[in-house]
Tab-separated table of C-alpha atoms in Angstrom:
chain	number	residue	atom	x	y	z
A	1	MET	CA	79.035	116.623	97.057
A	2	SER	CA	77.749	113.532	95.334
A	3	ARG	CA	80.352	111.532	93.473
A	4	ASP	CA	80.278	108.759	90.923
A	5	ASN	CA	82.607	105.850	91.395
A	6	ASN	CA	83.158	102.606	89.585
A	7	VAL	CA	85.096	101.020	92.412
A	8	ASN	CA	83.165	98.457	94.400
A	9	LEU	CA	85.095	96.996	97.313
A	10	GLN	CA	83.148	94.517	99.363
A	11	ALA	CA	83.366	94.674	103.133
A	12	GLU	CA	84.180	91.009	103.451
A	13	ASN	CA	87.496	91.582	101.695
A	14	ILE	CA	88.704	93.792	104.535
A	15	ASN	CA	90.258	92.423	107.680
A	16	PHE	CA	90.559	94.961	110.462
A	17	GLY	CA	90.023	92.532	113.308
A	18	LEU	CA	86.641	94.284	113.722
A	19	ASP	CA	83.430	94.146	111.749
A	20	TYR	CA	83.764	96.674	108.915
A	21	ARG	CA	80.622	98.507	109.969
A	22	ASP	CA	82.128	98.968	113.430
A	23	VAL	CA	85.342	100.360	111.988
A	24	LYS	CA	83.371	102.755	109.814
A	25	GLU	CA	81.339	104.020	112.795
A	26	ILE	CA	84.430	104.346	114.976
A	27	SER	CA	86.108	106.364	112.229
A	28	ARG	CA	83.104	108.667	111.907
A	29	ASP	CA	82.842	109.111	115.684
A	30	THR	CA	86.563	109.854	115.920
A	31	ALA	CA	86.362	112.389	113.116
A	32	MET	CA	83.402	114.214	114.646
A	33	GLU	CA	84.975	114.170	118.092
A	34	VAL	CA	88.003	115.989	116.688
A	35	PHE	CA	85.716	118.566	115.093
A	36	GLU	CA	83.559	119.176	118.154
A	37	LYS	CA	86.531	119.692	120.465
A	38	ASN	CA	87.907	122.412	118.199
A	39	PHE	CA	84.756	124.172	116.960
A	40	HIS	CA	82.723	124.640	120.148
A	41	LYS	CA	83.343	128.406	120.526
A	42	LEU	CA	80.861	129.413	117.811
A	43	SER	CA	77.381	130.644	118.645
A	44	GLN	CA	74.778	127.918	118.985
A	45	LYS	CA	73.213	128.603	115.580
A	46	ALA	CA	76.552	128.896	113.794
A	47	TYR	CA	77.863	125.807	115.554
A	48	SER	CA	74.793	123.791	114.590
A	49	GLU	CA	75.167	124.697	110.914
A	50	ALA	CA	78.917	124.077	111.005
A	51	ARG	CA	78.418	120.689	112.659
A	52	ASP	CA	75.855	119.665	110.039
A	53	ARG	CA	78.306	120.566	107.302
A	54	ALA	CA	81.137	118.750	109.079
A	55	GLU	CA	78.983	115.631	109.392
A	56	GLU	CA	78.117	115.846	105.697
A	57	PHE	CA	81.779	116.204	104.776
A	58	THR	CA	82.859	113.391	107.101
A	59	SER	CA	80.214	111.004	105.749
A	60	ASN	CA	81.250	111.727	102.162
A	61	LEU	CA	84.915	111.281	103.032
A	62	ILE	CA	84.354	107.960	104.764
A	63	GLU	CA	82.231	106.694	101.868
A	64	GLU	CA	85.019	107.686	99.479
A	65	ILE	CA	87.620	105.912	101.597
A	66	GLN	CA	85.377	102.855	101.818
A	67	GLN	CA	85.252	102.601	98.038
A	68	ARG	CA	88.835	103.536	97.182
A	69	ALA	CA	91.111	102.748	100.133
A	70	PRO	CA	89.208	101.054	102.979
A	71	HIS	CA	92.396	100.174	104.849
A	72	ALA	CA	93.008	103.906	105.374
A	73	LEU	CA	90.183	104.130	107.925
A	74	GLU	CA	92.626	102.687	110.450
A	75	ARG	CA	94.678	105.890	110.164
A	76	PHE	CA	91.953	108.063	111.683
A	77	GLN	CA	93.664	107.489	115.036
A	78	ASP	CA	96.911	109.020	113.758
A	79	PRO	CA	97.533	112.577	115.098
A	80	GLY	CA	98.689	113.866	111.720
A	81	THR	CA	95.606	112.443	110.017
A	82	GLN	CA	93.350	113.981	112.660
A	83	ALA	CA	94.957	117.395	112.177
A	84	ALA	CA	94.449	117.221	108.390
A	85	LEU	CA	90.922	115.930	108.891
A	86	PHE	CA	89.967	118.780	111.199
A	87	SER	CA	91.394	121.355	108.792
A	88	ALA	CA	89.310	119.821	106.006
A	89	GLN	CA	86.174	119.633	108.157
A	90	SER	CA	86.501	123.232	109.311
A	91	GLY	CA	87.236	124.463	105.787
A	92	TYR	CA	84.033	122.915	104.489
A	93	ALA	CA	82.052	123.847	107.607
A	94	LYS	CA	82.848	127.533	107.064
A	95	THR	CA	81.649	127.633	103.450
A	96	GLY	CA	79.504	124.622	102.601
A	97	ASP	CA	80.958	124.887	99.080
A	98	ALA	CA	80.474	121.526	97.374
A	99	ASP	CA	83.430	121.896	94.998
A	100	LEU	CA	85.722	122.847	97.857
A	101	GLY	CA	84.456	119.837	99.774
A	102	GLU	CA	85.392	117.489	96.940
A	103	VAL	CA	88.841	119.053	96.588
A	104	LEU	CA	89.374	118.651	100.337
A	105	ILE	CA	88.315	115.003	100.144
A	106	GLU	CA	90.880	114.375	97.411
A	107	LEU	CA	93.596	116.113	99.429
A	108	VAL	CA	92.770	114.093	102.556
A	109	MET	CA	92.709	110.909	100.458
A	110	THR	CA	96.221	111.664	99.220
A	111	ARG	CA	97.343	112.584	102.733
A	112	ILE	CA	96.224	109.258	104.235
A	113	SER	CA	97.150	107.068	101.261
A	114	SER	CA	100.730	106.644	102.467
A	115	ASN	CA	102.454	106.036	105.773
A	116	VAL	CA	105.629	107.606	104.392
A	117	ARG	CA	106.279	111.216	105.390
A	118	ASP	CA	107.265	112.256	101.874
A	119	THR	CA	106.651	115.417	99.862
A	120	SER	CA	103.369	114.093	98.515
A	121	GLN	CA	101.963	113.482	101.988
A	122	LEU	CA	103.300	116.743	103.414
A	123	ALA	CA	102.189	118.874	100.472
A	124	SER	CA	98.673	117.454	100.439
A	125	GLY	CA	98.386	117.866	104.216
A	126	TYR	CA	99.455	121.504	104.071
A	127	ALA	CA	97.283	122.122	101.008
A	128	VAL	CA	94.241	121.177	103.105
A	129	THR	CA	94.879	124.226	105.282
A	130	ILE	CA	95.301	126.478	102.221
A	131	ALA	CA	92.353	125.308	100.104
A	132	GLU	CA	89.661	126.978	102.215
A	133	ASN	CA	91.281	130.336	101.390
A	134	LEU	CA	90.795	129.837	97.656
A	135	SER	CA	87.872	130.717	95.431
A	136	SER	CA	86.792	128.911	92.262
A	137	HIS	CA	88.944	131.127	90.025
A	138	HIS	CA	92.014	130.388	92.167
A	139	PHE	CA	91.402	126.673	91.695
A	140	ALA	CA	91.016	127.342	87.972
A	141	ILE	CA	94.354	129.159	87.745
A	142	VAL	CA	96.430	126.420	89.382
A	143	SER	CA	94.480	123.760	87.464
A	144	CYS	CA	95.076	125.423	84.073
A	145	ALA	CA	98.763	125.832	84.909
A	146	PHE	CA	98.861	122.165	85.849
A	147	ALA	CA	97.018	120.965	82.746
A	148	LEU	CA	98.935	123.091	80.253
A	149	LYS	CA	102.438	122.907	81.733
A	150	GLN	CA	102.798	119.889	84.033
A	151	LEU	CA	100.630	117.254	82.403
A	152	ALA	CA	101.802	115.046	79.552
A	153	TYR	CA	99.592	112.531	77.757
A	154	GLY	CA	100.470	109.006	76.759
A	155	GLY	CA	99.857	107.554	73.328
A	156	ILE	CA	100.019	110.886	71.468
A	157	LYS	CA	100.780	110.319	67.786
A	158	SER	CA	99.497	113.504	66.144
A	159	ALA	CA	99.009	117.200	66.822
A	160	ASP	CA	95.255	116.692	66.541
A	161	SER	CA	95.153	114.039	69.266
A	162	LEU	CA	97.237	116.248	71.562
A	163	ALA	CA	95.079	119.315	70.900
A	164	ARG	CA	91.891	117.357	71.623
A	165	GLN	CA	93.315	115.985	74.869
A	166	MET	CA	94.434	119.434	75.975
A	167	LEU	CA	91.067	121.009	75.219
A	168	ASP	CA	89.092	118.230	76.916
A	169	THR	CA	91.289	118.475	80.005
A	170	VAL	CA	91.416	122.234	80.479
A	171	ALA	CA	87.953	123.257	79.202
A	172	PRO	CA	86.060	122.543	82.472
A	173	PHE	CA	88.254	125.060	84.333
A	174	VAL	CA	88.185	127.908	81.812
A	175	ARG	CA	84.837	129.452	82.735
A	176	ASP	CA	86.103	130.245	86.222
A	177	LEU	CA	89.012	132.183	84.701
A	178	ASP	CA	86.540	134.893	83.630
A	179	SER	CA	86.496	136.314	87.161
A	180	ALA	CA	90.264	135.980	87.659
A	181	GLU	CA	92.684	138.909	87.630
A	182	SER	CA	96.454	139.181	87.562
A	183	VAL	CA	96.442	140.055	91.264
A	184	ASP	CA	95.111	136.571	91.947
A	185	LEU	CA	98.469	135.157	90.904
A	186	ASP	CA	100.138	137.414	93.472
A	187	TYR	CA	97.666	136.108	96.031
A	188	LEU	CA	98.438	132.497	95.119
A	189	THR	CA	102.151	133.288	95.284
A	190	GLY	CA	101.732	134.751	98.749
A	191	LEU	CA	99.955	131.600	99.905
A	192	GLY	CA	102.804	129.456	98.573
A	193	CYS	CA	100.801	127.899	95.733
A	194	MET	CA	102.776	129.448	92.880
A	195	ILE	CA	106.174	130.991	92.123
A	196	SER	CA	106.766	133.913	89.756
A	197	THR	CA	109.544	133.190	87.256
A	198	SER	CA	111.703	135.355	85.018
A	199	SER	CA	110.966	133.146	82.015
A	200	THR	CA	107.730	131.794	80.566
A	201	LEU	CA	106.515	128.284	79.907
A	202	SER	CA	103.771	128.526	77.318
A	203	PRO	CA	101.707	125.554	76.064
A	204	GLY	CA	103.758	125.674	72.883
A	205	ARG	CA	107.039	125.408	74.731
A	206	ALA	CA	105.710	122.712	77.067
A	207	SER	CA	104.396	120.704	74.103
A	208	GLY	CA	107.748	121.024	72.368
A	209	LEU	CA	109.490	119.685	75.464
A	210	ASN	CA	107.034	116.820	75.903
A	211	TYR	CA	106.703	115.848	72.213
A	212	PRO	CA	109.800	117.136	70.377
A	213	GLY	CA	109.451	114.601	67.566
A	214	LEU	CA	105.861	115.652	66.915
A	215	PHE	CA	106.784	119.317	66.455
A	216	THR	CA	110.063	118.980	64.615
A	217	LYS	CA	111.535	121.062	61.794
A	218	GLY	CA	113.735	118.172	60.835
A	219	PHE	CA	117.372	118.659	59.956
A	220	SER	CA	119.750	118.477	57.031
A	221	SER	CA	123.442	117.667	56.856
A	222	ASN	CA	124.186	121.345	56.224
A	223	GLU	CA	122.182	122.576	59.215
A	224	MET	CA	123.513	119.972	61.645
A	225	PRO	CA	126.773	118.480	60.307
A	226	ASP	CA	127.283	116.315	63.406
A	227	ALA	CA	123.808	114.816	63.010
A	228	ALA	CA	124.814	113.504	59.572
A	229	ARG	CA	126.278	110.518	61.447
A	230	LEU	CA	122.737	109.467	62.277
A	231	VAL	CA	121.681	109.143	58.646
A	232	LYS	CA	121.247	105.554	57.463
A	233	THR	CA	120.607	104.373	61.028
A	234	PRO	CA	117.207	103.341	62.422
A	235	LEU	CA	117.332	106.423	64.640
A	236	VAL	CA	116.233	108.729	61.811
A	237	ARG	CA	113.939	108.652	58.817
A	238	PRO	CA	113.381	110.896	55.771
A	239	PHE	CA	111.335	114.021	56.449
A	240	GLY	CA	109.520	116.048	53.829
A	241	PRO	CA	110.097	116.279	50.097
A	242	GLU	CA	113.775	117.259	50.319
A	243	SER	CA	116.216	114.440	49.679
A	244	ASP	CA	118.593	115.602	52.409
A	245	ARG	CA	116.154	116.213	55.230
A	246	TYR	CA	115.544	113.882	58.120
A	247	LYS	CA	113.836	113.652	61.495
A	248	ILE	CA	114.495	111.602	64.597
A	249	ASN	CA	112.358	108.468	64.502
A	250	ALA	CA	110.604	109.091	67.840
A	251	ILE	CA	108.047	111.478	69.279
A	252	THR	CA	109.311	111.689	72.868
A	253	THR	CA	112.716	111.371	74.483
A	254	ALA	CA	111.474	108.226	76.247
A	255	GLU	CA	110.612	106.643	72.890
A	256	LEU	CA	114.031	107.582	71.539
A	257	ARG	CA	115.821	106.019	74.511
A	258	GLU	CA	113.852	102.813	73.972
A	259	LEU	CA	114.807	102.853	70.273
A	260	ILE	CA	118.458	103.354	71.173
A	261	GLU	CA	118.294	100.362	73.500
A	262	ARG	CA	116.592	98.170	70.886
A	263	THR	CA	119.051	99.050	68.152
A	264	VAL	CA	122.074	98.965	70.486
A	265	LEU	CA	123.261	102.320	69.138
A	266	HIS	CA	124.391	103.612	72.502
A	267	ASP	CA	127.380	105.439	71.043
A	268	MET	CA	124.980	107.671	69.105
A	269	GLY	CA	122.488	108.109	71.928
A	270	ASP	CA	123.596	111.527	73.141
A	271	LEU	CA	123.820	112.877	69.593
A	272	ALA	CA	120.338	111.597	68.748
A	273	LEU	CA	118.822	113.100	71.902
A	274	GLN	CA	120.525	116.432	71.262
A	275	THR	CA	119.336	116.451	67.654
A	276	LEU	CA	115.781	115.671	68.745
A	277	ARG	CA	115.752	118.596	71.165
A	278	ASN	CA	117.511	121.052	68.827
A	279	SER	CA	115.158	120.537	65.886
A	280	VAL	CA	111.953	121.559	67.676
A	281	MET	CA	109.772	124.288	66.161
A	282	HIS	CA	109.371	127.670	67.817
A	283	GLU	CA	106.730	127.666	70.562
A	284	ARG	CA	104.510	130.140	68.700
A	285	ASP	CA	104.466	127.844	65.663
A	286	ILE	CA	103.513	124.910	67.886
A	287	GLU	CA	100.655	126.876	69.459
A	288	ARG	CA	99.431	127.916	66.015
A	289	ILE	CA	99.296	124.250	64.962
A	290	LEU	CA	97.426	123.259	68.133
A	291	CYS	CA	94.896	126.054	67.665
A	292	GLN	CA	94.376	125.079	64.034
A	293	GLU	CA	93.557	121.555	65.181
A	294	GLN	CA	91.235	122.737	67.972
A	295	GLU	CA	89.962	126.301	67.629
A	296	GLY	CA	88.730	126.281	71.234
A	297	LEU	CA	92.328	126.446	72.427
A	298	THR	CA	92.864	129.907	70.924
A	299	ALA	CA	90.823	131.778	73.519
A	300	ILE	CA	92.150	129.594	76.332
A	301	PHE	CA	95.786	130.262	75.449
A	302	ALA	CA	95.097	133.981	75.106
A	303	ARG	CA	93.313	134.207	78.460
A	304	CYS	CA	96.059	132.330	80.306
A	305	SER	CA	98.695	134.518	78.688
A	306	THR	CA	96.875	137.731	79.631
A	307	LEU	CA	96.581	136.649	83.259
A	308	GLY	CA	100.298	135.843	83.435
A	309	ILE	CA	99.885	132.126	84.119
A	310	TYR	CA	102.797	131.256	81.817
A	311	SER	CA	105.234	133.258	83.941
A	312	HIS	CA	104.206	131.380	87.096
A	313	ILE	CA	104.707	127.764	88.079
A	314	ASN	CA	102.871	125.703	90.663
A	315	THR	CA	104.745	124.830	93.821
A	316	ALA	CA	104.299	121.432	95.456
A	317	ILE	CA	101.377	122.961	97.373
A	318	GLY	CA	99.785	124.379	94.218
A	319	THR	CA	100.380	121.096	92.417
A	320	ALA	CA	98.639	119.182	95.215
A	321	ILE	CA	95.607	121.474	94.985
A	322	ALA	CA	95.523	121.342	91.171
A	323	HIS	CA	95.893	117.553	91.259
A	324	ALA	CA	92.974	117.262	93.693
A	325	ASN	CA	90.842	119.570	91.557
A	326	MET	CA	91.724	117.543	88.474
A	327	ARG	CA	90.549	114.377	90.198
A	328	ARG	CA	87.358	116.165	91.237
A	329	VAL	CA	86.513	117.097	87.649
A	330	HIS	CA	87.990	114.188	85.676
A	331	GLN	CA	86.959	110.922	87.290
A	332	ASP	CA	89.292	108.901	85.034
A	333	PHE	CA	92.356	110.923	86.086
A	334	SER	CA	94.280	108.472	88.230
A	335	LEU	CA	97.935	109.543	88.148
A	336	PRO	CA	99.284	109.826	91.711
A	337	LEU	CA	100.399	113.193	93.043
A	338	ALA	CA	103.873	111.801	93.692
A	339	SER	CA	104.462	111.400	89.945
A	340	PHE	CA	104.275	115.193	89.548
A	341	LEU	CA	106.566	115.925	92.462
A	342	SER	CA	109.393	113.600	91.471
A	343	GLU	CA	112.475	114.699	89.561
A	344	LYS	CA	111.169	113.260	86.317
A	345	GLY	CA	107.701	114.731	86.780
A	346	SER	CA	105.009	113.476	84.452
A	347	ARG	CA	107.095	113.357	81.295
């Protein structure tokens, strides 16, 4: 469970009222005490192996906290933290699976990163108890659903840049989908990680929602008579070879709102936003464009569709697990879990 980290927090910058080394040892002792009190009923051999694994997990967790959030070591005395910690220790002690251990570390890190009893803290705490019941292909399913449907990228200006980002993000999880079956989505649903829906959210539809101005058909005065009011304003620009065809001058709804504010065209704001949304290409056309830009996406989209991932959405629990797995694989992924659980989500 080795991890690379660029964060280097020096002990002298931390003021606990105790020497940092003392705090670190107290935290480790507290963590192992919690484990030993709850795991003593195993046979001597099984207990010895479980304790070794728990010590390994605890040491890695404390090192991670030391580098990323050293103040959080104080929370090891909190009952809720101890409960989450024991669940994580026992989950790793039962399997010794390195990937699971890293996911559990990320979930515990999220759990102890806030004193507020909000959805992010509660979901990550509960996810700790669920994660040990998941195999690598279960992690892959919720992670692919997260990457293809919940994650939006900043600075996207072309279909090629979006396709490359999508492929780079989802590719590390795809191999584990080979051993997945449709029944695994039922299993994840039963555990509270996913919800089955009557509609589908494909990568094409999600991309159209996130980047409507990138995948636009444009509009003409005949097609959208009301939108003709937008012509000759900074909110639109010519689109294509036709003289009477235009597109909204923004890629995302956030960009359009900023443009509306800058140009003080508030009276046309609702019309512009509606026009942006109503001129998006069909989802299959969007997926075809993405696959043309990055051929590797073709097989990924097909596999996810066959499994039924597009007709399921991650719950807060599934999102917490996917978020932790994303942080395990992509070290530069730093968006907080709370940003995916808020009303606005990641868009």
